[in-house]
């Protein structure tokens, strides 16, 4: 009987704490975040462009596109653009050369950021440095998705583009929350997105019925459709982000069903790696 009573009391206390947290969260008021980055018609069309040629083609197709760049770092901290999925090509090549020449130090590390920029650029012939994008496209907006969480990534990135008028056309995105936090300390005037820890925390708190009390310091809610093969967000999370007056960017959109889902949520930004396909879904281009 005593154990039963203690259990009931414990559940009651937990329930009161959860309810208090939810009420506190719902009592918070938010203002819409305005920035020059969001200028122009909605939704923003965001195109992944890992080469200058792809960037030029995207801008030629739609002049006001936002370019999504996967930012990497070489051993000497040169920021360059390359999707993480392509690392294996370089590392496999190094591994093969090392096996053929066992006495020569060819494979010096198991990660791309452990190799010098000269070797990386020589292998990936069309891989541009980050600075080239800002120089060649002075009117274009960029989402910089910082992939490599390496020492001094924040100061290196800022110093690389600080003289190229980045303030009104830079949004920082990363799976690593620490990257966005450290860059924001230096450049609070830039726009900031959503990390993987942010998404995981929202999903966890939503399951506990205390989503309104979740801390989120981003300016924009950015999410893929899946995270670790599971939905990265749900209706409750989108509703909460709207309550907080956050803009919502979703993608990459790779199917009509994902486009329909983004449209249902009235996403403010649509991310794609196939611009013609997305424009067709929007009724702005020919069938692909």
PDB file of C-alpha atoms in Angstrom:
ATOM      1  CA  UNK A   1       0.000   0.000   0.000  1.00  0.00           C
ATOM      2  CA  UNK A   2       2.822   2.375   0.917  1.00  0.00           C
ATOM      3  CA  UNK A   3       4.608   1.705  -2.401  1.00  0.00           C
ATOM      4  CA  UNK A   4       1.400   2.355  -4.299  1.00  0.00           C
ATOM      5  CA  UNK A   5       0.896   5.656  -2.458  1.00  0.00           C
ATOM      6  CA  UNK A   6       4.493   6.753  -3.122  1.00  0.00           C
ATOM      7  CA  UNK A   7       4.115   5.882  -6.800  1.00  0.00           C
ATOM      8  CA  UNK A   8       0.915   7.912  -7.104  1.00  0.00           C
ATOM      9  CA  UNK A   9       2.526  10.905  -5.375  1.00  0.00           C
ATOM     10  CA  UNK A  10       5.607  10.691  -7.597  1.00  0.00           C
ATOM     11  CA  UNK A  11       3.486  10.623 -10.736  1.00  0.00           C
ATOM     12  CA  UNK A  12       1.487  13.586  -9.482  1.00  0.00           C
ATOM     13  CA  UNK A  13       4.678  15.598  -8.863  1.00  0.00           C
ATOM     14  CA  UNK A  14       6.028  14.727 -12.323  1.00  0.00           C
ATOM     15  CA  UNK A  15       2.692  15.707 -13.847  1.00  0.00           C
ATOM     16  CA  UNK A  16       2.729  19.063 -12.077  1.00  0.00           C
ATOM     17  CA  UNK A  17       6.305  19.731 -13.227  1.00  0.00           C
ATOM     18  CA  UNK A  18       5.459  18.873 -16.828  1.00  0.00           C
ATOM     19  CA  UNK A  19       2.337  21.022 -16.754  1.00  0.00           C
ATOM     20  CA  UNK A  20       4.262  23.925 -15.187  1.00  0.00           C
ATOM     21  CA  UNK A  21       6.989  23.686 -17.831  1.00  0.00           C
ATOM     22  CA  UNK A  22       4.399  23.632 -20.602  1.00  0.00           C
ATOM     23  CA  UNK A  23       2.489  26.604 -19.187  1.00  0.00           C
ATOM     24  CA  UNK A  24       5.751  28.538 -18.760  1.00  0.00           C
ATOM     25  CA  UNK A  25       6.748  27.831 -22.351  1.00  0.00           C
ATOM     26  CA  UNK A  26       3.368  28.812 -23.756  1.00  0.00           C
ATOM     27  CA  UNK A  27       3.570  32.037 -21.789  1.00  0.00           C
ATOM     28  CA  UNK A  28       6.686  33.195 -23.632  1.00  0.00           C
ATOM     29  CA  UNK A  29       6.196  35.820 -26.342  1.00  0.00           C
ATOM     30  CA  UNK A  30       8.317  36.142 -29.479  1.00  0.00           C
ATOM     31  CA  UNK A  31       8.968  38.760 -32.134  1.00  0.00           C
ATOM     32  CA  UNK A  32       9.463  38.046 -35.809  1.00  0.00           C
ATOM     33  CA  UNK A  33      13.128  38.161 -36.797  1.00  0.00           C
ATOM     34  CA  UNK A  34      13.647  40.456 -39.779  1.00  0.00           C
ATOM     35  CA  UNK A  35      16.819  40.450 -41.859  1.00  0.00           C
ATOM     36  CA  UNK A  36      17.852  41.464 -45.376  1.00  0.00           C
ATOM     37  CA  UNK A  37      18.610  37.804 -46.083  1.00  0.00           C
ATOM     38  CA  UNK A  38      14.855  37.148 -46.321  1.00  0.00           C
ATOM     39  CA  UNK A  39      14.162  39.833 -48.910  1.00  0.00           C
ATOM     40  CA  UNK A  40      12.354  38.925 -52.113  1.00  0.00           C
ATOM     41  CA  UNK A  41       9.424  36.653 -52.928  1.00  0.00           C
ATOM     42  CA  UNK A  42       8.614  33.603 -50.838  1.00  0.00           C
ATOM     43  CA  UNK A  43       9.328  30.783 -50.723  1.00  0.00           C
ATOM     44  CA  UNK A  44      13.070  31.180 -51.063  1.00  0.00           C
ATOM     45  CA  UNK A  45      14.536  28.671 -53.490  1.00  0.00           C
ATOM     46  CA  UNK A  46      17.725  27.182 -52.035  1.00  0.00           C
ATOM     47  CA  UNK A  47      19.997  25.201 -54.359  1.00  0.00           C
ATOM     48  CA  UNK A  48      22.876  22.955 -53.344  1.00  0.00           C
ATOM     49  CA  UNK A  49      25.849  23.942 -55.518  1.00  0.00           C
ATOM     50  CA  UNK A  50      29.199  22.264 -54.904  1.00  0.00           C
ATOM     51  CA  UNK A  51      30.894  23.686 -58.023  1.00  0.00           C
ATOM     52  CA  UNK A  52      31.066  27.151 -59.517  1.00  0.00           C
ATOM     53  CA  UNK A  53      29.550  25.794 -62.730  1.00  0.00           C
ATOM     54  CA  UNK A  54      26.479  24.530 -60.841  1.00  0.00           C
ATOM     55  CA  UNK A  55      26.207  27.870 -59.068  1.00  0.00           C
ATOM     56  CA  UNK A  56      26.384  29.791 -62.355  1.00  0.00           C
ATOM     57  CA  UNK A  57      23.743  27.565 -63.917  1.00  0.00           C
ATOM     58  CA  UNK A  58      21.420  27.946 -60.923  1.00  0.00           C
ATOM     59  CA  UNK A  59      21.714  31.740 -60.962  1.00  0.00           C
ATOM     60  CA  UNK A  60      21.200  31.790 -64.726  1.00  0.00           C
ATOM     61  CA  UNK A  61      18.016  29.729 -64.284  1.00  0.00           C
ATOM     62  CA  UNK A  62      16.713  31.787 -61.353  1.00  0.00           C
ATOM     63  CA  UNK A  63      18.621  34.942 -60.485  1.00  0.00           C
ATOM     64  CA  UNK A  64      17.417  35.210 -56.875  1.00  0.00           C
ATOM     65  CA  UNK A  65      18.277  31.677 -55.747  1.00  0.00           C
ATOM     66  CA  UNK A  66      20.055  31.099 -52.459  1.00  0.00           C
ATOM     67  CA  UNK A  67      23.110  28.845 -52.767  1.00  0.00           C
ATOM     68  CA  UNK A  68      23.638  26.085 -50.186  1.00  0.00           C
ATOM     69  CA  UNK A  69      27.352  25.377 -49.730  1.00  0.00           C
ATOM     70  CA  UNK A  70      28.799  22.465 -47.734  1.00  0.00           C
ATOM     71  CA  UNK A  71      31.841  24.077 -46.123  1.00  0.00           C
ATOM     72  CA  UNK A  72      34.890  21.929 -45.415  1.00  0.00           C
ATOM     73  CA  UNK A  73      38.389  22.694 -44.133  1.00  0.00           C
ATOM     74  CA  UNK A  74      41.794  21.488 -45.265  1.00  0.00           C
ATOM     75  CA  UNK A  75      44.685  20.772 -42.911  1.00  0.00           C
ATOM     76  CA  UNK A  76      45.903  24.376 -43.156  1.00  0.00           C
ATOM     77  CA  UNK A  77      42.309  25.594 -42.616  1.00  0.00           C
ATOM     78  CA  UNK A  78      41.433  26.628 -46.159  1.00  0.00           C
ATOM     79  CA  UNK A  79      37.599  26.596 -46.399  1.00  0.00           C
ATOM     80  CA  UNK A  80      36.371  24.836 -49.540  1.00  0.00           C
ATOM     81  CA  UNK A  81      33.107  23.393 -50.838  1.00  0.00           C
ATOM     82  CA  UNK A  82      32.460  19.646 -51.059  1.00  0.00           C
ATOM     83  CA  UNK A  83      29.645  17.316 -49.913  1.00  0.00           C
ATOM     84  CA  UNK A  84      30.749  14.929 -47.163  1.00  0.00           C
ATOM     85  CA  UNK A  85      29.515  11.998 -49.258  1.00  0.00           C
ATOM     86  CA  UNK A  86      32.421  12.477 -51.661  1.00  0.00           C
ATOM     87  CA  UNK A  87      35.206  12.091 -49.073  1.00  0.00           C
ATOM     88  CA  UNK A  88      35.431   8.354 -49.703  1.00  0.00           C
ATOM     89  CA  UNK A  89      36.705   8.924 -53.261  1.00  0.00           C
ATOM     90  CA  UNK A  90      39.791  10.761 -52.028  1.00  0.00           C
ATOM     91  CA  UNK A  91      40.441   8.491 -49.066  1.00  0.00           C
ATOM     92  CA  UNK A  92      40.111   5.320 -51.142  1.00  0.00           C
ATOM     93  CA  UNK A  93      42.613   6.731 -53.616  1.00  0.00           C
ATOM     94  CA  UNK A  94      45.078   7.505 -50.810  1.00  0.00           C
ATOM     95  CA  UNK A  95      44.599   4.060 -49.296  1.00  0.00           C
ATOM     96  CA  UNK A  96      45.299   2.383 -52.620  1.00  0.00           C
ATOM     97  CA  UNK A  97      48.443   4.451 -53.205  1.00  0.00           C
ATOM     98  CA  UNK A  98      49.629   3.672 -49.686  1.00  0.00           C
ATOM     99  CA  UNK A  99      49.268  -0.068 -50.279  1.00  0.00           C
ATOM    100  CA  UNK A 100      51.262   0.255 -53.486  1.00  0.00           C
ATOM    101  CA  UNK A 101      53.978   2.314 -51.742  1.00  0.00           C
ATOM    102  CA  UNK A 102      54.131   1.040 -48.128  1.00  0.00           C
ATOM    103  CA  UNK A 103      57.363   2.863 -47.289  1.00  0.00           C
ATOM    104  CA  UNK A 104      56.033   6.322 -48.319  1.00  0.00           C
ATOM    105  CA  UNK A 105      53.751   8.334 -45.968  1.00  0.00           C
ATOM    106  CA  UNK A 106      50.875   8.875 -48.425  1.00  0.00           C
ATOM    107  CA  UNK A 107      47.782   8.239 -46.312  1.00  0.00           C
ATOM    108  CA  UNK A 108      48.373  10.654 -43.433  1.00  0.00           C
ATOM    109  CA  UNK A 109      44.895  10.484 -41.939  1.00  0.00           C
ATOM    110  CA  UNK A 110      41.440   8.962 -42.081  1.00  0.00           C
ATOM    111  CA  UNK A 111      39.601  12.262 -42.573  1.00  0.00           C
ATOM    112  CA  UNK A 112      39.659  14.689 -45.463  1.00  0.00           C
ATOM    113  CA  UNK A 113      40.447  17.645 -43.204  1.00  0.00           C
ATOM    114  CA  UNK A 114      43.792  16.036 -42.330  1.00  0.00           C
ATOM    115  CA  UNK A 115      45.101  16.640 -45.857  1.00  0.00           C
ATOM    116  CA  UNK A 116      46.479  19.864 -47.399  1.00  0.00           C
ATOM    117  CA  UNK A 117      44.335  21.965 -49.736  1.00  0.00           C
ATOM    118  CA  UNK A 118      46.773  21.472 -52.609  1.00  0.00           C
ATOM    119  CA  UNK A 119      46.198  17.697 -52.608  1.00  0.00           C
ATOM    120  CA  UNK A 120      42.439  18.040 -52.190  1.00  0.00           C
ATOM    121  CA  UNK A 121      42.141  20.569 -54.994  1.00  0.00           C
ATOM    122  CA  UNK A 122      44.334  18.467 -57.262  1.00  0.00           C
ATOM    123  CA  UNK A 123      42.090  15.418 -56.800  1.00  0.00           C
ATOM    124  CA  UNK A 124      38.705  17.185 -56.929  1.00  0.00           C
ATOM    125  CA  UNK A 125      39.361  19.259 -60.041  1.00  0.00           C
ATOM    126  CA  UNK A 126      36.205  21.369 -59.787  1.00  0.00           C
ATOM    127  CA  UNK A 127      36.276  21.900 -56.017  1.00  0.00           C
ATOM    128  CA  UNK A 128      36.283  25.655 -55.301  1.00  0.00           C
ATOM    129  CA  UNK A 129      37.437  27.532 -52.240  1.00  0.00           C
ATOM    130  CA  UNK A 130      34.647  29.270 -50.304  1.00  0.00           C
ATOM    131  CA  UNK A 131      36.078  32.705 -51.067  1.00  0.00           C
ATOM    132  CA  UNK A 132      35.563  32.171 -54.803  1.00  0.00           C
ATOM    133  CA  UNK A 133      31.775  32.040 -54.392  1.00  0.00           C
ATOM    134  CA  UNK A 134      31.616  35.355 -52.552  1.00  0.00           C
ATOM    135  CA  UNK A 135      33.939  36.965 -55.101  1.00  0.00           C
ATOM    136  CA  UNK A 136      32.188  35.659 -58.225  1.00  0.00           C
ATOM    137  CA  UNK A 137      28.616  36.141 -57.008  1.00  0.00           C
ATOM    138  CA  UNK A 138      28.642  39.442 -55.070  1.00  0.00           C
ATOM    139  CA  UNK A 139      24.827  39.776 -55.015  1.00  0.00           C
ATOM    140  CA  UNK A 140      23.989  36.181 -54.110  1.00  0.00           C
ATOM    141  CA  UNK A 141      22.874  34.906 -50.707  1.00  0.00           C
ATOM    142  CA  UNK A 142      24.503  31.822 -49.204  1.00  0.00           C
ATOM    143  CA  UNK A 143      23.655  29.180 -46.634  1.00  0.00           C
ATOM    144  CA  UNK A 144      26.998  27.968 -45.317  1.00  0.00           C
ATOM    145  CA  UNK A 145      26.512  24.452 -43.992  1.00  0.00           C
ATOM    146  CA  UNK A 146      29.663  23.934 -41.927  1.00  0.00           C
ATOM    147  CA  UNK A 147      30.387  20.195 -42.077  1.00  0.00           C
ATOM    148  CA  UNK A 148      33.808  19.883 -40.436  1.00  0.00           C
ATOM    149  CA  UNK A 149      33.852  20.564 -36.694  1.00  0.00           C
ATOM    150  CA  UNK A 150      37.553  21.370 -36.431  1.00  0.00           C
ATOM    151  CA  UNK A 151      39.606  23.687 -34.239  1.00  0.00           C
ATOM    152  CA  UNK A 152      39.326  27.386 -35.168  1.00  0.00           C
ATOM    153  CA  UNK A 153      36.636  26.687 -37.762  1.00  0.00           C
ATOM    154  CA  UNK A 154      34.672  29.722 -36.528  1.00  0.00           C
ATOM    155  CA  UNK A 155      37.494  32.253 -36.761  1.00  0.00           C
ATOM    156  CA  UNK A 156      38.763  30.829 -40.043  1.00  0.00           C
ATOM    157  CA  UNK A 157      35.375  31.035 -41.734  1.00  0.00           C
ATOM    158  CA  UNK A 158      34.714  34.576 -40.535  1.00  0.00           C
ATOM    159  CA  UNK A 159      38.136  35.875 -41.555  1.00  0.00           C
ATOM    160  CA  UNK A 160      37.828  34.270 -44.998  1.00  0.00           C
ATOM    161  CA  UNK A 161      34.735  36.222 -46.062  1.00  0.00           C
ATOM    162  CA  UNK A 162      34.605  39.227 -43.742  1.00  0.00           C
ATOM    163  CA  UNK A 163      35.846  41.641 -46.447  1.00  0.00           C
ATOM    164  CA  UNK A 164      33.356  40.388 -49.067  1.00  0.00           C
ATOM    165  CA  UNK A 165      30.181  42.041 -47.718  1.00  0.00           C
ATOM    166  CA  UNK A 166      28.723  38.918 -46.073  1.00  0.00           C
ATOM    167  CA  UNK A 167      26.449  40.509 -43.465  1.00  0.00           C
ATOM    168  CA  UNK A 168      23.220  40.670 -45.494  1.00  0.00           C
ATOM    169  CA  UNK A 169      23.729  37.442 -47.436  1.00  0.00           C
ATOM    170  CA  UNK A 170      25.045  34.810 -45.030  1.00  0.00           C
ATOM    171  CA  UNK A 171      23.139  32.170 -43.074  1.00  0.00           C
ATOM    172  CA  UNK A 172      25.154  29.723 -40.965  1.00  0.00           C
ATOM    173  CA  UNK A 173      23.932  26.140 -40.731  1.00  0.00           C
ATOM    174  CA  UNK A 174      25.630  23.101 -39.165  1.00  0.00           C
ATOM    175  CA  UNK A 175      24.860  19.719 -37.669  1.00  0.00           C
ATOM    176  CA  UNK A 176      27.157  20.794 -34.806  1.00  0.00           C
ATOM    177  CA  UNK A 177      25.522  23.282 -32.433  1.00  0.00           C
ATOM    178  CA  UNK A 178      28.914  24.439 -31.114  1.00  0.00           C
ATOM    179  CA  UNK A 179      29.892  25.664 -34.582  1.00  0.00           C
ATOM    180  CA  UNK A 180      26.903  27.981 -34.814  1.00  0.00           C
ATOM    181  CA  UNK A 181      27.338  29.192 -31.244  1.00  0.00           C
ATOM    182  CA  UNK A 182      30.994  30.135 -31.699  1.00  0.00           C
ATOM    183  CA  UNK A 183      30.445  31.882 -35.035  1.00  0.00           C
ATOM    184  CA  UNK A 184      27.459  33.782 -33.613  1.00  0.00           C
ATOM    185  CA  UNK A 185      29.642  35.129 -30.818  1.00  0.00           C
ATOM    186  CA  UNK A 186      31.802  36.795 -33.473  1.00  0.00           C
ATOM    187  CA  UNK A 187      29.102  37.630 -36.034  1.00  0.00           C
ATOM    188  CA  UNK A 188      25.707  38.062 -34.349  1.00  0.00           C
ATOM    189  CA  UNK A 189      24.527  40.064 -37.380  1.00  0.00           C
ATOM    190  CA  UNK A 190      24.470  36.951 -39.574  1.00  0.00           C
ATOM    191  CA  UNK A 191      21.482  34.569 -39.696  1.00  0.00           C
ATOM    192  CA  UNK A 192      21.596  31.179 -37.934  1.00  0.00           C
ATOM    193  CA  UNK A 193      19.834  27.895 -38.584  1.00  0.00           C
ATOM    194  CA  UNK A 194      19.196  24.594 -36.808  1.00  0.00           C
ATOM    195  CA  UNK A 195      21.591  21.904 -35.613  1.00  0.00           C
ATOM    196  CA  UNK A 196      20.997  18.171 -35.260  1.00  0.00           C
ATOM    197  CA  UNK A 197      21.023  18.512 -31.426  1.00  0.00           C
ATOM    198  CA  UNK A 198      18.261  21.128 -31.796  1.00  0.00           C
ATOM    199  CA  UNK A 199      16.106  18.712 -33.796  1.00  0.00           C
ATOM    200  CA  UNK A 200      16.754  15.823 -31.393  1.00  0.00           C
ATOM    201  CA  UNK A 201      15.895  17.989 -28.402  1.00  0.00           C
ATOM    202  CA  UNK A 202      12.629  19.146 -29.984  1.00  0.00           C
ATOM    203  CA  UNK A 203      11.587  15.603 -30.810  1.00  0.00           C
ATOM    204  CA  UNK A 204      12.428  14.449 -27.284  1.00  0.00           C
ATOM    205  CA  UNK A 205      10.647  17.326 -25.552  1.00  0.00           C
ATOM    206  CA  UNK A 206       7.629  16.898 -27.813  1.00  0.00           C
ATOM    207  CA  UNK A 207       7.361  13.254 -26.742  1.00  0.00           C
ATOM    208  CA  UNK A 208       7.412  14.471 -23.123  1.00  0.00           C
ATOM    209  CA  UNK A 209       4.661  17.061 -23.844  1.00  0.00           C
ATOM    210  CA  UNK A 210       6.935  19.990 -22.962  1.00  0.00           C
ATOM    211  CA  UNK A 211       7.904  21.182 -26.445  1.00  0.00           C
ATOM    212  CA  UNK A 212       6.913  24.831 -25.704  1.00  0.00           C
ATOM    213  CA  UNK A 213       9.653  25.014 -23.053  1.00  0.00           C
ATOM    214  CA  UNK A 214      12.411  23.843 -25.446  1.00  0.00           C
ATOM    215  CA  UNK A 215      15.262  26.307 -25.853  1.00  0.00           C
ATOM    216  CA  UNK A 216      16.026  27.200 -29.472  1.00  0.00           C
ATOM    217  CA  UNK A 217      18.462  30.004 -30.331  1.00  0.00           C
ATOM    218  CA  UNK A 218      18.271  29.713 -34.121  1.00  0.00           C
ATOM    219  CA  UNK A 219      16.780  32.409 -36.325  1.00  0.00           C
ATOM    220  CA  UNK A 220      15.408  29.906 -38.867  1.00  0.00           C
ATOM    221  CA  UNK A 221      14.090  26.373 -38.461  1.00  0.00           C
ATOM    222  CA  UNK A 222      15.930  24.274 -41.064  1.00  0.00           C
ATOM    223  CA  UNK A 223      15.270  20.546 -41.291  1.00  0.00           C
ATOM    224  CA  UNK A 224      15.599  17.591 -43.635  1.00  0.00           C
ATOM    225  CA  UNK A 225      12.597  15.298 -43.920  1.00  0.00           C
ATOM    226  CA  UNK A 226      14.359  12.450 -42.119  1.00  0.00           C
ATOM    227  CA  UNK A 227      16.983  12.171 -39.415  1.00  0.00           C
ATOM    228  CA  UNK A 228      18.608   8.784 -38.818  1.00  0.00           C
ATOM    229  CA  UNK A 229      15.888   7.210 -41.007  1.00  0.00           C
ATOM    230  CA  UNK A 230      13.122   8.693 -38.858  1.00  0.00           C
ATOM    231  CA  UNK A 231      11.016  11.856 -39.311  1.00  0.00           C
ATOM    232  CA  UNK A 232      13.067  14.924 -38.385  1.00  0.00           C
ATOM    233  CA  UNK A 233      10.010  16.953 -37.338  1.00  0.00           C
ATOM    234  CA  UNK A 234       6.251  16.703 -36.968  1.00  0.00           C
ATOM    235  CA  UNK A 235       3.143  18.891 -36.954  1.00  0.00           C
ATOM    236  CA  UNK A 236       3.675  19.897 -33.317  1.00  0.00           C
ATOM    237  CA  UNK A 237       7.214  21.113 -33.975  1.00  0.00           C
ATOM    238  CA  UNK A 238       6.190  23.106 -37.048  1.00  0.00           C
ATOM    239  CA  UNK A 239       3.302  24.638 -35.093  1.00  0.00           C
ATOM    240  CA  UNK A 240       5.658  25.568 -32.251  1.00  0.00           C
ATOM    241  CA  UNK A 241       8.139  27.179 -34.656  1.00  0.00           C
ATOM    242  CA  UNK A 242       5.299  29.189 -36.176  1.00  0.00           C
ATOM    243  CA  UNK A 243       4.222  30.273 -32.698  1.00  0.00           C
ATOM    244  CA  UNK A 244       7.760  31.536 -32.174  1.00  0.00           C
ATOM    245  CA  UNK A 245       7.543  33.363 -35.529  1.00  0.00           C
ATOM    246  CA  UNK A 246      10.446  31.384 -37.017  1.00  0.00           C
ATOM    247  CA  UNK A 247      10.788  30.939 -40.764  1.00  0.00           C
ATOM    248  CA  UNK A 248      10.830  27.320 -41.909  1.00  0.00           C
ATOM    249  CA  UNK A 249      13.206  25.891 -44.530  1.00  0.00           C
ATOM    250  CA  UNK A 250      12.704  22.251 -45.538  1.00  0.00           C
ATOM    251  CA  UNK A 251      14.616  19.856 -47.780  1.00  0.00           C
ATOM    252  CA  UNK A 252      16.279  18.722 -49.855  1.00  0.00           C
ATOM    253  CA  UNK A 253      13.012  18.047 -51.684  1.00  0.00           C
ATOM    254  CA  UNK A 254      13.499  14.885 -53.721  1.00  0.00           C
ATOM    255  CA  UNK A 255       9.958  13.784 -54.518  1.00  0.00           C
ATOM    256  CA  UNK A 256       6.458  15.066 -55.156  1.00  0.00           C
ATOM    257  CA  UNK A 257       5.346  13.773 -51.767  1.00  0.00           C
ATOM    258  CA  UNK A 258       8.044  15.795 -49.989  1.00  0.00           C
ATOM    259  CA  UNK A 259       7.075  18.861 -52.035  1.00  0.00           C
ATOM    260  CA  UNK A 260       3.454  18.327 -51.016  1.00  0.00           C
ATOM    261  CA  UNK A 261       4.483  18.074 -47.362  1.00  0.00           C
ATOM    262  CA  UNK A 262       6.556  21.265 -47.558  1.00  0.00           C
ATOM    263  CA  UNK A 263       3.636  23.009 -49.273  1.00  0.00           C
ATOM    264  CA  UNK A 264       1.237  21.851 -46.556  1.00  0.00           C
ATOM    265  CA  UNK A 265       3.503  23.434 -43.958  1.00  0.00           C
ATOM    266  CA  UNK A 266       3.790  26.588 -46.122  1.00  0.00           C
ATOM    267  CA  UNK A 267       7.579  26.405 -45.895  1.00  0.00           C
ATOM    268  CA  UNK A 268       9.346  29.754 -46.303  1.00  0.00           C
ATOM    269  CA  UNK A 269      12.336  28.093 -47.982  1.00  0.00           C
ATOM    270  CA  UNK A 270      12.573  25.044 -50.240  1.00  0.00           C
ATOM    271  CA  UNK A 271      15.940  23.265 -50.469  1.00  0.00           C
ATOM    272  CA  UNK A 272      16.837  21.256 -53.562  1.00  0.00           C
ATOM    273  CA  UNK A 273      19.730  19.701 -55.439  1.00  0.00           C
ATOM    274  CA  UNK A 274      17.646  19.637 -58.627  1.00  0.00           C
ATOM    275  CA  UNK A 275      16.467  23.157 -59.451  1.00  0.00           C
ATOM    276  CA  UNK A 276      14.623  22.335 -62.714  1.00  0.00           C
ATOM    277  CA  UNK A 277      12.631  19.621 -60.949  1.00  0.00           C
ATOM    278  CA  UNK A 278      11.639  21.949 -58.105  1.00  0.00           C
ATOM    279  CA  UNK A 279      10.671  24.748 -60.490  1.00  0.00           C
ATOM    280  CA  UNK A 280       8.505  22.277 -62.373  1.00  0.00           C
ATOM    281  CA  UNK A 281       6.757  21.264 -59.132  1.00  0.00           C
ATOM    282  CA  UNK A 282       6.202  24.973 -58.446  1.00  0.00           C
ATOM    283  CA  UNK A 283       4.729  25.418 -61.919  1.00  0.00           C
ATOM    284  CA  UNK A 284       7.623  27.654 -62.970  1.00  0.00           C
ATOM    285  CA  UNK A 285       9.408  25.394 -65.432  1.00  0.00           C
ATOM    286  CA  UNK A 286       9.023  22.607 -68.002  1.00  0.00           C
ATOM    287  CA  UNK A 287       8.546  18.958 -67.045  1.00  0.00           C
ATOM    288  CA  UNK A 288      11.753  17.027 -66.345  1.00  0.00           C
TER     289      UNK A 288
END
